[in-house]
mmCIF file of C-alpha atoms in Angstrom:
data_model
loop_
_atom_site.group_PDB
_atom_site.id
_atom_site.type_symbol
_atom_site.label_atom_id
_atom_site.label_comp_id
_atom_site.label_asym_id
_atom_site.label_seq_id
_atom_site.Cartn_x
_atom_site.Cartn_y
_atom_site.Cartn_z
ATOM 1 C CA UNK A 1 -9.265 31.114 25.780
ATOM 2 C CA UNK A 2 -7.179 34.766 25.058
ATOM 3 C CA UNK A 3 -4.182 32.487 24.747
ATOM 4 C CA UNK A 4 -6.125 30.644 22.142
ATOM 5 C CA UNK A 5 -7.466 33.707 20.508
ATOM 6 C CA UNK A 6 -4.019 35.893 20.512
ATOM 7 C CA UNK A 7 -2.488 32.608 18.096
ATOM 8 C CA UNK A 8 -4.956 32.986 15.765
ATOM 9 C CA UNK A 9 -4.344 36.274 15.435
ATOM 10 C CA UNK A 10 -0.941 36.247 15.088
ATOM 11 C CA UNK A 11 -1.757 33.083 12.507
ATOM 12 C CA UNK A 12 -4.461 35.788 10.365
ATOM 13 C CA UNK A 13 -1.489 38.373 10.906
ATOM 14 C CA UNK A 14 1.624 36.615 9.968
ATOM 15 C CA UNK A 15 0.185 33.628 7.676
ATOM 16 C CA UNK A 16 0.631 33.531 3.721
ATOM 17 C CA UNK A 17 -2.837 34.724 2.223
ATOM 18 C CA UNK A 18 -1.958 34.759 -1.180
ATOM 19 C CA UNK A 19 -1.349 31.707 -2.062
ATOM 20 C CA UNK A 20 -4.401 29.605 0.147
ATOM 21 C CA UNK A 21 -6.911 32.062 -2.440
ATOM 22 C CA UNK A 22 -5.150 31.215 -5.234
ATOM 23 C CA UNK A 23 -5.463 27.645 -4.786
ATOM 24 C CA UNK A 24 -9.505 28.026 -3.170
ATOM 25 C CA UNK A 25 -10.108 29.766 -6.858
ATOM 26 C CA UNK A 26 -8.470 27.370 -8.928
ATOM 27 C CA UNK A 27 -10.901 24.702 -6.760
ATOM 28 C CA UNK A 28 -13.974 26.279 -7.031
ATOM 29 C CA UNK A 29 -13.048 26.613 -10.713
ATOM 30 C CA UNK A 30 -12.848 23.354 -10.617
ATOM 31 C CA UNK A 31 -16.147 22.301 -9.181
ATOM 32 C CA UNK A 32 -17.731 24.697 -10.784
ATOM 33 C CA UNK A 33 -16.245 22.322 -13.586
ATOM 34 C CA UNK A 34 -17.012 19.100 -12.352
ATOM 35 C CA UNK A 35 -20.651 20.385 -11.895
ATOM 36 C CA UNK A 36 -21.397 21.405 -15.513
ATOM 37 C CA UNK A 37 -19.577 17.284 -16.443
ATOM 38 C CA UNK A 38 -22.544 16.182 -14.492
ATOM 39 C CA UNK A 39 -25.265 18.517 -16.315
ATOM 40 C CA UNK A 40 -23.648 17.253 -19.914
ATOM 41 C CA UNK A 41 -22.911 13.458 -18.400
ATOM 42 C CA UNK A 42 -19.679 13.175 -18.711
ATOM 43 C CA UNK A 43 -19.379 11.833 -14.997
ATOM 44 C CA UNK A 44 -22.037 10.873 -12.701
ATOM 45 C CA UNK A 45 -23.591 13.072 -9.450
ATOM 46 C CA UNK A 46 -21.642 10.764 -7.093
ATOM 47 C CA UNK A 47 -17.997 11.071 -8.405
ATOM 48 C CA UNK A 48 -18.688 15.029 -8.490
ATOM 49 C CA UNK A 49 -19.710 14.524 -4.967
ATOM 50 C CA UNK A 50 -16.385 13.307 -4.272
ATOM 51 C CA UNK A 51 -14.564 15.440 -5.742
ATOM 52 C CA UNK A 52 -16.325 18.435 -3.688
ATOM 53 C CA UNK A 53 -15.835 16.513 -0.018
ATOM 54 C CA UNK A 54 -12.293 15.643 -1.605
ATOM 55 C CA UNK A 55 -11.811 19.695 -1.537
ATOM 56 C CA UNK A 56 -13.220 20.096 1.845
ATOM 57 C CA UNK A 57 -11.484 17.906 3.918
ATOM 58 C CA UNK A 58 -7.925 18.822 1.931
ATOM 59 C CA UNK A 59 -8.659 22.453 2.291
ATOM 60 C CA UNK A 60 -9.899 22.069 6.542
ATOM 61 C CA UNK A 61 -6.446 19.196 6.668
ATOM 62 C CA UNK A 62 -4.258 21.994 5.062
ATOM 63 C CA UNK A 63 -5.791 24.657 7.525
ATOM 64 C CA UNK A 64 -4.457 22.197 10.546
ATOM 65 C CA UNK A 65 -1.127 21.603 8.981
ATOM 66 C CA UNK A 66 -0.362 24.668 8.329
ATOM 67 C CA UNK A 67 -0.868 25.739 11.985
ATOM 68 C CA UNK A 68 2.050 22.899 13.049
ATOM 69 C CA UNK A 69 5.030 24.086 13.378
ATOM 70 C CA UNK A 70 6.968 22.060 9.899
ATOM 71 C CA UNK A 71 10.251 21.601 12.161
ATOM 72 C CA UNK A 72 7.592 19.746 14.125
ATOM 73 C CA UNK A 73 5.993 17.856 11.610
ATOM 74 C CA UNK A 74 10.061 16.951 10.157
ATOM 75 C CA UNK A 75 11.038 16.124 13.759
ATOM 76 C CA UNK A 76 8.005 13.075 13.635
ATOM 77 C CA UNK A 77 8.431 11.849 10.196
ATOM 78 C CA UNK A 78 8.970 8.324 11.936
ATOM 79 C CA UNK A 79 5.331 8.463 12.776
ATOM 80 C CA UNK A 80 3.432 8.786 9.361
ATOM 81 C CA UNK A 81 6.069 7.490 6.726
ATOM 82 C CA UNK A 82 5.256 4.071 7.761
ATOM 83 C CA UNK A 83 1.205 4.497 7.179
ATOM 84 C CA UNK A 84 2.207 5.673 3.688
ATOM 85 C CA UNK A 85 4.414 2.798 2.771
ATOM 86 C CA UNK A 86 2.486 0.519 4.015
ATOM 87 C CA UNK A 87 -0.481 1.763 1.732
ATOM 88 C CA UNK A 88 1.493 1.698 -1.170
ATOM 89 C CA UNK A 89 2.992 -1.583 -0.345
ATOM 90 C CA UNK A 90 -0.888 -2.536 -0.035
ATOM 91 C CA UNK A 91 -1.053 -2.977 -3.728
ATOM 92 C CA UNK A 92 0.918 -5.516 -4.457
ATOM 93 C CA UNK A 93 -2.187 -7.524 -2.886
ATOM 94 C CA UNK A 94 -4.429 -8.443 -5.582
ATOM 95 C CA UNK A 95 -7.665 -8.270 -3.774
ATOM 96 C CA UNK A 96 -6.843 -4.492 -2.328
ATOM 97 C CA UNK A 97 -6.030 -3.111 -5.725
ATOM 98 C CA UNK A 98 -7.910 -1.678 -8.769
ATOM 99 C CA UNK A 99 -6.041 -1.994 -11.977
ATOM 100 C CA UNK A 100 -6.610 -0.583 -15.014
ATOM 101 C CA UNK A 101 -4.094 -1.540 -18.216
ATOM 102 C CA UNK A 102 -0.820 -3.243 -15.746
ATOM 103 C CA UNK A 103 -0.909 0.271 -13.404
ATOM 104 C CA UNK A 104 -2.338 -0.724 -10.141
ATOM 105 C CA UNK A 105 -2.171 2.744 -8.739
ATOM 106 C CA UNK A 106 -5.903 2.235 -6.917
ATOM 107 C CA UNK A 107 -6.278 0.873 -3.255
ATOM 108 C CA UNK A 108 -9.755 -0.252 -2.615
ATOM 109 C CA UNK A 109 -10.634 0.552 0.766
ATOM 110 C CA UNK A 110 -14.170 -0.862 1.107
ATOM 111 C CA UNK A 111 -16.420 1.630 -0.521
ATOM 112 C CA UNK A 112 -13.902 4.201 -1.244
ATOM 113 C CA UNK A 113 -10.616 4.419 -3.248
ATOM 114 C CA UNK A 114 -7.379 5.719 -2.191
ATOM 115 C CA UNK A 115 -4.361 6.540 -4.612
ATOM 116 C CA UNK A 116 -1.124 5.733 -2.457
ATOM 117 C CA UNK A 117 1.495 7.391 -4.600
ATOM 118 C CA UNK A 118 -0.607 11.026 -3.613
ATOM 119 C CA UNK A 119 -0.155 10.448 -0.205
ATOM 120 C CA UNK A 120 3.732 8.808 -0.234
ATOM 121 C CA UNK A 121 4.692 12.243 -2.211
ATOM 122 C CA UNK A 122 3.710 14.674 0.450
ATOM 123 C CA UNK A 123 5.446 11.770 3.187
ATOM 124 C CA UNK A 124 8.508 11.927 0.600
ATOM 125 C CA UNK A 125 8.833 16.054 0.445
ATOM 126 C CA UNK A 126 8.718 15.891 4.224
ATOM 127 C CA UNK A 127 11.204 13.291 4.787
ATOM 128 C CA UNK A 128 13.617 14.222 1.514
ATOM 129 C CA UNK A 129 13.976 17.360 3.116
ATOM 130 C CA UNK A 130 14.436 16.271 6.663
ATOM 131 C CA UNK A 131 17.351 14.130 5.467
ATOM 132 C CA UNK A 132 18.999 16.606 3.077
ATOM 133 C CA UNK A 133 18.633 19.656 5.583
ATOM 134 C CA UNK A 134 20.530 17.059 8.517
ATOM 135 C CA UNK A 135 23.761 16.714 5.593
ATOM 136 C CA UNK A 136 24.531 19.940 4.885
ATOM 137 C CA UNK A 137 27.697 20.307 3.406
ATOM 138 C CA UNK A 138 28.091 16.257 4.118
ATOM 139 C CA UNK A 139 25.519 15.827 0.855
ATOM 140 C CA UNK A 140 28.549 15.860 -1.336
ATOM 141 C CA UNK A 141 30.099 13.644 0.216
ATOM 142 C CA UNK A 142 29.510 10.217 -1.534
ATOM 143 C CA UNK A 143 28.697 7.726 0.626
ATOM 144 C CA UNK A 144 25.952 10.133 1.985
ATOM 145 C CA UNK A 145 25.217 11.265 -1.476
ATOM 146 C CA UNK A 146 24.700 7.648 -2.228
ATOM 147 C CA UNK A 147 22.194 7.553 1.065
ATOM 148 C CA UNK A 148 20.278 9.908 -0.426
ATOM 149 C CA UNK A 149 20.080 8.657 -3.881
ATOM 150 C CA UNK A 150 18.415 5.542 -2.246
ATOM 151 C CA UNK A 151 16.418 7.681 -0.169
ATOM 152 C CA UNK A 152 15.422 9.373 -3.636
ATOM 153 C CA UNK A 153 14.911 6.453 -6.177
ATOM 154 C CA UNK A 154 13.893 3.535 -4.285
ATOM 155 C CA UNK A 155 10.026 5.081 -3.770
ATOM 156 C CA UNK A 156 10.256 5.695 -7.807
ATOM 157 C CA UNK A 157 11.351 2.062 -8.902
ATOM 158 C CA UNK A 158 8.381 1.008 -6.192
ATOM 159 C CA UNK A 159 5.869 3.042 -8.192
ATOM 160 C CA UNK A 160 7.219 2.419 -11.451
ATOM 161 C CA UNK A 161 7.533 -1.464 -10.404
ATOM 162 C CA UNK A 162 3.625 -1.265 -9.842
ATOM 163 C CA UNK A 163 2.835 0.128 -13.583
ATOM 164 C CA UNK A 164 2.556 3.959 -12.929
ATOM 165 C CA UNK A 165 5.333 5.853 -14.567
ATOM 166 C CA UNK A 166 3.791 8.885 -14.666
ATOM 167 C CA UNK A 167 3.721 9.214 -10.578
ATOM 168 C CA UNK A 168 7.338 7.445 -10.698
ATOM 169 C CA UNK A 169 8.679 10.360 -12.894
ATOM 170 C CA UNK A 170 7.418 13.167 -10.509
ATOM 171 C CA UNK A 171 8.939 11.609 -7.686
ATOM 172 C CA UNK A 172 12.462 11.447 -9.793
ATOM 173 C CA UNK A 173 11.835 15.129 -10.547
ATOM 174 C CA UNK A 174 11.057 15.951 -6.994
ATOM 175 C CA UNK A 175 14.165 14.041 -6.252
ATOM 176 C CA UNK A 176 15.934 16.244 -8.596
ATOM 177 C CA UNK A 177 15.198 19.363 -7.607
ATOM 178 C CA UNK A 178 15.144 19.107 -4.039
ATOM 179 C CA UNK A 179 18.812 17.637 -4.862
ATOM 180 C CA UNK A 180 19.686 20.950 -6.481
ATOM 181 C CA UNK A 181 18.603 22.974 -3.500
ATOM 182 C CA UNK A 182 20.065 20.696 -1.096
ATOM 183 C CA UNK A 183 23.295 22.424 -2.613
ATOM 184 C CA UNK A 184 24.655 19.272 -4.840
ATOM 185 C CA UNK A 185 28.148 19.915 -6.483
ATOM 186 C CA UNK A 186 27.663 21.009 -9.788
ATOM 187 C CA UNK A 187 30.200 17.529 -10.469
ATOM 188 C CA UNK A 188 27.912 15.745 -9.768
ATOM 189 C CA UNK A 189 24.901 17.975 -11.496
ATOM 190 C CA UNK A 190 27.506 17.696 -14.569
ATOM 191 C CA UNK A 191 27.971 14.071 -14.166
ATOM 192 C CA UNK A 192 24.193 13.191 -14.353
ATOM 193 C CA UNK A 193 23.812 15.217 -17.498
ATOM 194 C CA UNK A 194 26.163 13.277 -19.202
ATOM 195 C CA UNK A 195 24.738 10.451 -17.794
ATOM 196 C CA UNK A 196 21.525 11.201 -19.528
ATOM 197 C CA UNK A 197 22.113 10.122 -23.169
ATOM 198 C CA UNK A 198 22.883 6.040 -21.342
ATOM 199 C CA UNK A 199 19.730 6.040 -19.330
ATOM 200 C CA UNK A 200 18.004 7.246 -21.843
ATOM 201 C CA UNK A 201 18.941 4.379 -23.909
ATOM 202 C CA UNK A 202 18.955 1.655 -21.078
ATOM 203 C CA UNK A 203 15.686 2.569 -20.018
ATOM 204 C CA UNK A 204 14.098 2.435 -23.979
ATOM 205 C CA UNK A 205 15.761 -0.841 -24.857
ATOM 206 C CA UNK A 206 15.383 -2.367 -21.387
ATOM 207 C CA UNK A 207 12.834 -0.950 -18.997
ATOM 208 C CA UNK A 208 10.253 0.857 -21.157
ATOM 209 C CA UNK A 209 7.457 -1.784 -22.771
ATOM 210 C CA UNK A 210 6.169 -1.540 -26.285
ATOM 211 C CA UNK A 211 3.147 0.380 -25.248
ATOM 212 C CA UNK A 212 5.529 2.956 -24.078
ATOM 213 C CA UNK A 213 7.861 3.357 -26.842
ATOM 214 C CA UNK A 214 4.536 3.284 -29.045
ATOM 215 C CA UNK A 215 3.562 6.774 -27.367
ATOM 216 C CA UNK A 216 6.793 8.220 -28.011
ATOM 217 C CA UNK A 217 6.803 6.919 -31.747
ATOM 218 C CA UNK A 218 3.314 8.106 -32.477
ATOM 219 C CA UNK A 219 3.678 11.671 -31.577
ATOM 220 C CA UNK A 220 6.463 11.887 -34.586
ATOM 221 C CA UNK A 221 4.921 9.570 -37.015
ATOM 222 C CA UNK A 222 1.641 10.668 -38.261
ATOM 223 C CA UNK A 223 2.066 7.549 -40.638
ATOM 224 C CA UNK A 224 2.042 5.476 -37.486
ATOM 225 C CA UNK A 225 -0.374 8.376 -36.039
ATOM 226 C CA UNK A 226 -3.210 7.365 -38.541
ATOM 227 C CA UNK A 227 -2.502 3.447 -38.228
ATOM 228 C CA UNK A 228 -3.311 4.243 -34.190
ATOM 229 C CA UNK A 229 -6.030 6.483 -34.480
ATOM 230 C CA UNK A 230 -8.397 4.357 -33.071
ATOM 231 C CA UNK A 231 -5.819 2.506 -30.379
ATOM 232 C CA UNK A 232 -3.014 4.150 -28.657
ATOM 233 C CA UNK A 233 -3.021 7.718 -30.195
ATOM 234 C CA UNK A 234 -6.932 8.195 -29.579
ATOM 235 C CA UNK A 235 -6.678 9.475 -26.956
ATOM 236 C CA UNK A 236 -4.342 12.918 -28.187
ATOM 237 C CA UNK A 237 -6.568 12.768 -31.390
ATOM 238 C CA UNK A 238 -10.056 13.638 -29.464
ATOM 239 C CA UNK A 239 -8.332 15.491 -26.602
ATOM 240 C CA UNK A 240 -6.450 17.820 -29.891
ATOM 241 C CA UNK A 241 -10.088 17.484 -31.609
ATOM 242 C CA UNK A 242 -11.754 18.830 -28.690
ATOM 243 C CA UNK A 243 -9.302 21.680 -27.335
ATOM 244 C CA UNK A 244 -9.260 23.244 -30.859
ATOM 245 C CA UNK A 245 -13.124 22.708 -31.098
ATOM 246 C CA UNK A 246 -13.724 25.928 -28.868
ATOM 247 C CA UNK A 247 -11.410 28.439 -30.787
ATOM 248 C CA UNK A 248 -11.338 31.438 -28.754
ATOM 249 C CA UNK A 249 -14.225 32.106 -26.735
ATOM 250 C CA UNK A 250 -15.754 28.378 -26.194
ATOM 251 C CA UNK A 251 -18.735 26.235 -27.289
ATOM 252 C CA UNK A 252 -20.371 26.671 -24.040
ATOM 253 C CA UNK A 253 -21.467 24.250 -21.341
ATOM 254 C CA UNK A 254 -24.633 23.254 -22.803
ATOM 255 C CA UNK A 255 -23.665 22.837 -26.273
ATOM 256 C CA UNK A 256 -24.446 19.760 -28.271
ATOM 257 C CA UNK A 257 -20.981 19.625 -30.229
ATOM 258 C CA UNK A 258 -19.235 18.505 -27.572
ATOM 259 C CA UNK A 259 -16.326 16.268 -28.498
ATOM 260 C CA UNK A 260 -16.255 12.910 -26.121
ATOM 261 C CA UNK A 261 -12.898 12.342 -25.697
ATOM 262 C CA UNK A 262 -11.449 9.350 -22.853
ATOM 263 C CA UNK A 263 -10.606 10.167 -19.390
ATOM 264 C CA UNK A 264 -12.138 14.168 -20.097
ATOM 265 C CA UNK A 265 -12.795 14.572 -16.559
ATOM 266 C CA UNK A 266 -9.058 13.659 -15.198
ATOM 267 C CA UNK A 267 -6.362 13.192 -17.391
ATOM 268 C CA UNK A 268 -7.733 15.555 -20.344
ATOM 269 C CA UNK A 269 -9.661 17.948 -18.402
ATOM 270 C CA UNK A 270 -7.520 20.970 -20.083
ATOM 271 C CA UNK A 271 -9.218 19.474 -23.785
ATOM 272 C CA UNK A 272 -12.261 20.397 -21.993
ATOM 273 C CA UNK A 273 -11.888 23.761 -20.932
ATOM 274 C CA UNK A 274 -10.466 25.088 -24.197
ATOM 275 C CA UNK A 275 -13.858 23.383 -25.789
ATOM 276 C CA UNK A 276 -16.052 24.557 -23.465
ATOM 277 C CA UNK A 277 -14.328 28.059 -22.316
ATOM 278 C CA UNK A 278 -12.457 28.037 -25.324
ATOM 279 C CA UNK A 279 -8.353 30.053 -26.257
ATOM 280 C CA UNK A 280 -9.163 32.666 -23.205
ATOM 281 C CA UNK A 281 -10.521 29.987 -20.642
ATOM 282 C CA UNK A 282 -6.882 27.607 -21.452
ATOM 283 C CA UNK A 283 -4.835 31.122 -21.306
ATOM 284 C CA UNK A 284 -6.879 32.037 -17.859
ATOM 285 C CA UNK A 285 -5.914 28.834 -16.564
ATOM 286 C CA UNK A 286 -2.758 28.691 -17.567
ATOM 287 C CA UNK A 287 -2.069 32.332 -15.622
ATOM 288 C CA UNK A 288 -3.685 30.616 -12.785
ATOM 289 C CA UNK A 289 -1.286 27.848 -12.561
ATOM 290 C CA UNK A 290 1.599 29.864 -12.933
ATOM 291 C CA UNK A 291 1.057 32.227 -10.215
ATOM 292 C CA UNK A 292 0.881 29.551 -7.966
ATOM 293 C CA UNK A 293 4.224 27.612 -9.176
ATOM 294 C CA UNK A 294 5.669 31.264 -8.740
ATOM 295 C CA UNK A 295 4.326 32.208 -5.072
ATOM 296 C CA UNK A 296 5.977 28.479 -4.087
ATOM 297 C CA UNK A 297 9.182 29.730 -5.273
ATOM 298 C CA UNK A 298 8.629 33.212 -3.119
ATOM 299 C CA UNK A 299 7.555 31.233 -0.262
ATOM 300 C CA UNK A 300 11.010 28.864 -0.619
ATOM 301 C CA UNK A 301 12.829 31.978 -1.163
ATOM 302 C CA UNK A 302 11.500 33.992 2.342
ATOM 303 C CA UNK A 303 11.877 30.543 4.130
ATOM 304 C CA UNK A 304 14.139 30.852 7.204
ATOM 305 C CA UNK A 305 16.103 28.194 6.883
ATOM 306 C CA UNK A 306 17.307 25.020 4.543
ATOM 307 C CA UNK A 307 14.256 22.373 6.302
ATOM 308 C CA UNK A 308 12.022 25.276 4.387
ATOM 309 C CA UNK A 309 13.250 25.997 1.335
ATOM 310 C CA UNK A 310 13.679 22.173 0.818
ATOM 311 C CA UNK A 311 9.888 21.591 1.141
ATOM 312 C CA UNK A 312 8.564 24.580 -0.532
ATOM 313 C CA UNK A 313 10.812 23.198 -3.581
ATOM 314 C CA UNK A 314 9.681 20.013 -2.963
ATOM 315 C CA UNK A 315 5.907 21.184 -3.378
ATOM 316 C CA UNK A 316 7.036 23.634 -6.444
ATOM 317 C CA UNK A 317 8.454 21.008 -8.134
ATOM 318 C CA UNK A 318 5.438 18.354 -7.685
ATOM 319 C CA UNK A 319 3.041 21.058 -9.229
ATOM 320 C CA UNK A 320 4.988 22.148 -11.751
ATOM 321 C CA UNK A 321 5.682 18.357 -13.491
ATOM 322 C CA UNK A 322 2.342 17.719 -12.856
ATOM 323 C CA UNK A 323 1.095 21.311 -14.983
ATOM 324 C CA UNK A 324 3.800 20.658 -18.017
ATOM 325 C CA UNK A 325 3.172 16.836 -18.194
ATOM 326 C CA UNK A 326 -0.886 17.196 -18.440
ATOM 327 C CA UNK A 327 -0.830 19.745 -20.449
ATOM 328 C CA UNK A 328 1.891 18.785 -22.581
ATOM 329 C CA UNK A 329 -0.330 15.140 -23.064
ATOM 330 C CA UNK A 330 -2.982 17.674 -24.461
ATOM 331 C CA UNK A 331 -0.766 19.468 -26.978
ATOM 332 C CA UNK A 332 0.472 16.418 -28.026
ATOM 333 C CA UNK A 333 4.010 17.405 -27.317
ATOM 334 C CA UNK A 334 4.549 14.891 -24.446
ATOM 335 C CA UNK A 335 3.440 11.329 -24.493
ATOM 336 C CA UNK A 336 0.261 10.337 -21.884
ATOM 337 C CA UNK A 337 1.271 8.857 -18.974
ATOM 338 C CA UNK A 338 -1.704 9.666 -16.792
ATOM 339 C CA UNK A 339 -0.538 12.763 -14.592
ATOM 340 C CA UNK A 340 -3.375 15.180 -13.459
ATOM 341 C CA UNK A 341 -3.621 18.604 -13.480
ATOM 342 C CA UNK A 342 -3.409 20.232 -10.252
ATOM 343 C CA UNK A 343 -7.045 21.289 -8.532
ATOM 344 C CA UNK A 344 -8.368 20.474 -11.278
ATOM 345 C CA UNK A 345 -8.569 17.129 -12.781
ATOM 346 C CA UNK A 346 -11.244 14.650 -10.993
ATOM 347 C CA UNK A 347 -9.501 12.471 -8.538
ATOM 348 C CA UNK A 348 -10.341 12.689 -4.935
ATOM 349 C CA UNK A 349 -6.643 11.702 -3.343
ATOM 350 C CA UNK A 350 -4.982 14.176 -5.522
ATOM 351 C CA UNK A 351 -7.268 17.193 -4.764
ATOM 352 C CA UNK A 352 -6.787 16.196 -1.120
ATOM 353 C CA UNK A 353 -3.345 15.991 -1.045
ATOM 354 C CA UNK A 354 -2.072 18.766 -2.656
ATOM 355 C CA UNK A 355 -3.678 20.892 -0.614
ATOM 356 C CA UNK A 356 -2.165 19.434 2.132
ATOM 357 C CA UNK A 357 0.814 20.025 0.248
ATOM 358 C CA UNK A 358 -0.366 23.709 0.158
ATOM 359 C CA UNK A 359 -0.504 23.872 4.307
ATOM 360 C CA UNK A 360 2.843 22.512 4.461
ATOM 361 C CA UNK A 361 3.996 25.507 2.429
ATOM 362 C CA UNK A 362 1.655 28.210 4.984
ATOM 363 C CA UNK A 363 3.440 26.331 7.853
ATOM 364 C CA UNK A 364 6.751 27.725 6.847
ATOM 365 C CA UNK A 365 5.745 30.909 5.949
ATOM 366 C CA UNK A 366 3.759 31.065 8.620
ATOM 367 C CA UNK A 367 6.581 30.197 11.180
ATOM 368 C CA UNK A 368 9.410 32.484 9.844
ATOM 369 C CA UNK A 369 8.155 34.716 12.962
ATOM 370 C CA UNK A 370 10.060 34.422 16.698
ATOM 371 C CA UNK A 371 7.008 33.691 18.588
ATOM 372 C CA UNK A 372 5.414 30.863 20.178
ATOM 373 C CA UNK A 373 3.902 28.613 17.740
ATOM 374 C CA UNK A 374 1.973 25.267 17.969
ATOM 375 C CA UNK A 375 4.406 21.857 18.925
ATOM 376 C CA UNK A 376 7.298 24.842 18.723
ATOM 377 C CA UNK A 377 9.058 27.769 20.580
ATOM 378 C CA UNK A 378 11.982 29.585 18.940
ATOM 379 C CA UNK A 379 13.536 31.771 21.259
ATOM 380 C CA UNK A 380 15.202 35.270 19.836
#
């Protein structure tokens, strides 16, 4: 029992507190949220119950994870990356999936819904870095480099093969920047800029559809922008509409000129807090979000060693892409493609899994000391 109580000490001593509260007061900014969608109907009692228990169990998972020793946790990959694949593999079975507009990104799991891709990206951070951190130096040399570009893309062109480009484009930029870290020749960091310009154009005359060009197109055109008010740029017109609606100090939660605007409670949830909490609430947020990109760059900084660094990047660059992607759909500067905003959109798996994320990141702060850990002893 003092055994016990002496690690949690050292754990309350040693352990990152910063960044845990600033991710428990963007979530109960959220729910506090999600409640006042339910007073003004926007979403039903039940899915804001979700979202709460969704909060819960990520926060008490994170707690646990962050405990386990992360060499530990790389060391098993074997024994969780197959759960995740298999779930995402899931959806290629027509009765398991939910699919909305040719993105089956839903498993149905009896009464409850799961979202694969949230789960495969924390697997992929974990085993991305495992793999990277074993090369070393070897990472530039090209039949490993090619290893890891497999290990890299081939989880993308699943996603992307199963209609969700917006996940399949954080994974590439996860890829990316875990890549960079992983200490990639600037060659070849050279060679894929150059590269850019061809797959740009191979993947707009040959991968993307014409939905997909059509949300490129219509943020340029505003010809094309009025033909499409009412079909593919709806969307950007209410969310714009509605974010500019609360000028700088809000309209207030119980106001009656709320804009409706689609997918408010997910996808466009910034819309609603600049018309509800109006200029200052977007600018509060905003400050939010970037202290805690920023504190995963000080924790990948201060890790001890390369397995570290590698996942706090990893987890940097996932919440990043997913904070300039949603809010650039907002502004209009960025077409949609269905990326929530950390902590804060609705959506149960994501809320769950990036805190997870988040005790992955404690873990290796938490074990840069020389003392006996959980699953791990590293002797001076």
């Amino acid at each position: 029992m003092k055994s016990v109580l002496n690690f949690f000490v050292r754990y309350i001593k040693h352990v990152d507190k910063v960044l845990p509260l600033i991710c428990i007061a963007i979530t109960v900014f959220d729910i506090f949220l999600v409640n006042s969608m339910v007073e003004t109907g926007i979403i039903d009692a039940s899915t804001a119950r979700t979202q709460r228990i969704a909060a819960i169990l990520g926060i008490s998972i994170g707690f646990v994870v962050s405990l386990v020793d992360y060499k530990f946790i790389s060391k098993y990959w074997f024994t969780f990356t197959p759960v995740a694949l298999i779930l995402q593999l899931l959806l290629f079975v027509p009765s398991m999936r939910i699919e909305v507009d040719d993105d089956m990104a839903w498993l149905r799991l009896g009464r409850f819904t799961l979202q694969p891709s949230e789960v495969l990206k924390f697997v992929f951070i974990i085993t991305l870095a495992t793999h990277i951190s074993k090369l070393g130096e070897k990472i530039n040399s090209l039949p490993h480099l090619l290893l890891v570009a497999a290990h890299g893309l081939l989880p993308a062109a699943l996603i992307l093969k199963q209609g969700d480009a917006g996940s399949a484009l954080v994974f590439l930029f996860i890829f990316i920047c875990m890549l960079f870290m992983g200490g990639l020749s600037w060659k070849y960091l050279l060679a894929g800029v150059a590269a850019v310009p061809v797959v740009a154009y191979v993947a707009w005359n040959y991968i993307m559809q014409d939905h997909h060009r059509m949300r490129f197109q219509v943020l340029f055109d505003e010809e094309l922008q009025q033909q499409e008010i009412l079909g593919i740029y709806l969307q950007q017109y209410k969310g714009s509409i509605a974010l500019g609606s609360g000028q700088l100090t809000g309209l207030g939660f119980e106001s009656d000129r709320l804009t409706d605007t689609p997918y408010l409670e997910n996808d466009f949830v910034f819309s609603y807090i600049g018309m509800t909490l109006g200029f200052i609430g977007c600018v509060a947020v905003v400050i939010a979000l970037t202290a805690l990109c920023l504190k995963l760059l000080s924790n990948a900084s201060g890790a001890p060693d390369q397995l570290g660094k590698l996942m706090c990047v990893g987890v940097f660059a996932m919440v990043f892409f997913h904070c300039v992607i949603n809010i650039g759909m907002v502004l209009s500067v960025i077409p949609v493609i269905g990326i929530p905003l950390p902590f804060i959109s609705q959506g149960g798996t994501s809320m769950m899994m990036t805190h997870i994320c988040m005790g992955l990141v404690m873990s290796v702060s938490w074990h840069r000391e020389k003392v006996r850990h959980m699953f791990y002893t590293e002797k001076d």
